[in-house]
Amino acid sequence: MKHRHLLLSLAIGASLLSLSACRKEPAAEAPAAPAAARSGETADQFVARVNDEIRAMYPEISAAQWLSSTYINDDSQLVAAKANERWLARLNEWIEQARAFEGQPMSEDSKRAIGLLKLMSAMPAPRDPAKLEELARIAARLEGAYGAGTYCKGEGAQRQCRQLGELEDVLRSSRDYEAQLDAWAGWHSIAVPMRQDYQRFVELVNEGARELGYADAGAMWRSAYDMDPDAFAAETDRLWEQVRPLYEQLHCYAREKLKQTYGVEKGQVGEGLLPAHLMGNMWQQDWGNLWDILQPYRGAGSLDITGALERQYQQNLGAALHQRGPNPGPRARFEAEREAQLLTARQMTERAQDFYVSLGMPKLPSSYWEKSQFIKPLDRDVVCHASAWDMDMAGDVRTKMCIKPNEEDFTTIYHELGHLYYDLAYNPLPPLFQNGANDGFHEAIGDTIVLAMTPKYLESIGLVQAQSQSREALINAQMRMALAKVAFLPFGLMIDRWRWGVFDGSIPPDRYNQAWWELKARYQGVAPVQPRGEEFFDPGAKYHVPGNTPYTRYFLAHLLQFQFYKSLCQAAGHTGPLYECTFYGNAEAGRRFQAMLQKGASQPWQATLKELTGSEQIDAGAVLEYFAPLQEWLQQQNQGKSCGWQAGPASPARDGDAPEA
Ligand code: X8Z
Ligand code: ZN
């Protein structure tokens, strides 16, 4: 389902499952009886059979999940939970059967496939059928609760109810301190009821992980990287240290601007922390919406993509109204608005597809355009969090989004199509290899394209006006990218620092929220302006927690995408500074990219990385090279300011000390 699927992962979207499925006819072919180990079966035959059974089962499971994410109610939740339950039970059977082949002769591919089998779901399920049933039910309920999350306030005629999209609009556009605080706290209130379920969820997946031989579910997640799990954790610490100085410079600059905007008192919290509700984003993971406050040089190079998309919407609306004749009534106006929203969303998606096609990749199939969810339906709750789905491993790919005409959603479309092009490229492989080289690769594909959306490219597609070539314009362009990419880095790390601690018990339930904010302070340098005690469950307000999607993948992706970008630029013959490169329309870059995608998970990711980049290591060197001009500029801006922050007492995390300074 969702992207990545299969393996380990599972899905973003719906969550649970993960897998993928098939190029055959749908579920009708699924074997009716539980697969028994066949006597006399060799290891290679076993792997072939599992691959066939996955293909056969997969479409039905994805269909159930698609329905439960695009039509949330008790019925769709029940069906999704049951489908997931069957899938997880079957997975446990295969894993059990695979043990019979330990130490037996088999091909390298079979060895790898059996290793991947154990990691196929990020939601390891207990063998006990009653517990498995409970786990599937809780997982569906958590995801549904997130999707249906609604914050209401006021009474009677004053009563107002808003969902995530509208609350995000406030953070994006309002600069009213109290209005933003209300939107931020309002959204976080929807997570309070998830706490009990999440606590039980943790017990159940830990039991499942232990039955598979892992210390806990977090240890299992860390085992999915073709290297020692502890070495992997250490690797993420090393990578964070590489980029931390750059983040701290950006943090320092942002804080100064916030103080100028909101006043010295309100522009920061405690010893230099950024107020969580003022960062333009519900989770402070992307600061791009603060462009009005953080823009280095007013008017130097206008990269107002949101403005351009809004104008496109207005144009579409004008045309839709025009069609309805003079003086359209409220109903006609409403219909024209919906029509224009959908048209704009599709046009944005076509624009993204065009970049991939320019690299020699295929157009998305017509079923994509028919079956995807582009805008938020009006008549029901859906999970708006963007996701990409491979429904059947045979070309039925879809995205599920609630697209609005703004820059963030525009780049998210490129991100989601990256997942789909990965899916389509590896669909010919056996299902167990139909996944990213590691999960960070899957998250990095579309983002690599976003890096290639340089001001010149944006100008060439008519989205922004002619770009000036000044130093000021360069710094503006770099800042725009940094607000998305650099601001994200500590967030990409802290979520699983929290979950690893929750799974291994070092963060017990009575410290869930406290530990969350300690990690937010330590890594991101952000803090809430009001106390957030254990009566809250703030982690639940971030999709990937109730959705159970591992998050370290995004941290890796934010480094990998710069490595991919640099290599594709080289392939395209780019010379000159990295940040000037776009490989739009370059067939050689496309060929190299596609070659990587087609490998899927068929070999260790280090080998795949080496084929594209020449290196076997994830490394932040390319990020630092890319942002060198901005980093120098930030240092000048921050001169004489005291940067850094005091994260407060004893952080729970696993590595070094709180940054300060
Ligand atoms: O969840 C996503 C994608 C789907 S895989 C929209 N992202 C992370 C997030 O939104 O938190 C993309 C960047 C980080
Ligand atoms: Zn993604």
Short mmCIF file of C-alpha atoms in Angstrom, two decimals, residues 1 38 55 58 90 102 115 150 252 254 266 433 526 531 588 608 661:
data_model
loop_
_atom_site.label_atom_id
_atom_site.label_comp_id
_atom_site.label_asym_id
_atom_site.label_seq_id
_atom_site.Cartn_x
_atom_site.Cartn_y
_atom_site.Cartn_z
CA MET A 1 0.00 0.00 0.00
CA ARG A 38 4.75 -28.22 2.29
CA ARG A 55 0.79 -11.34 -4.70
CA TYR A 58 -2.23 -8.17 -1.50
CA ARG A 90 -0.35 -15.32 7.51
CA GLU A 102 17.75 -22.22 8.64
CA GLY A 115 15.48 -12.09 6.05
CA THR A 150 -11.88 17.47 14.89
CA CYS A 252 19.34 31.22 15.86
CA ALA A 254 14.68 32.26 13.12
CA LYS A 266 6.68 36.17 23.10
CA PHE A 433 11.97 -7.41 -3.13
CA VAL A 526 11.20 24.15 20.37
CA PRO A 531 2.49 23.33 30.23
CA GLU A 588 21.12 10.15 -18.64
CA THR A 608 22.54 0.20 -4.48
CA ALA A 661 25.48 26.93 22.46
#
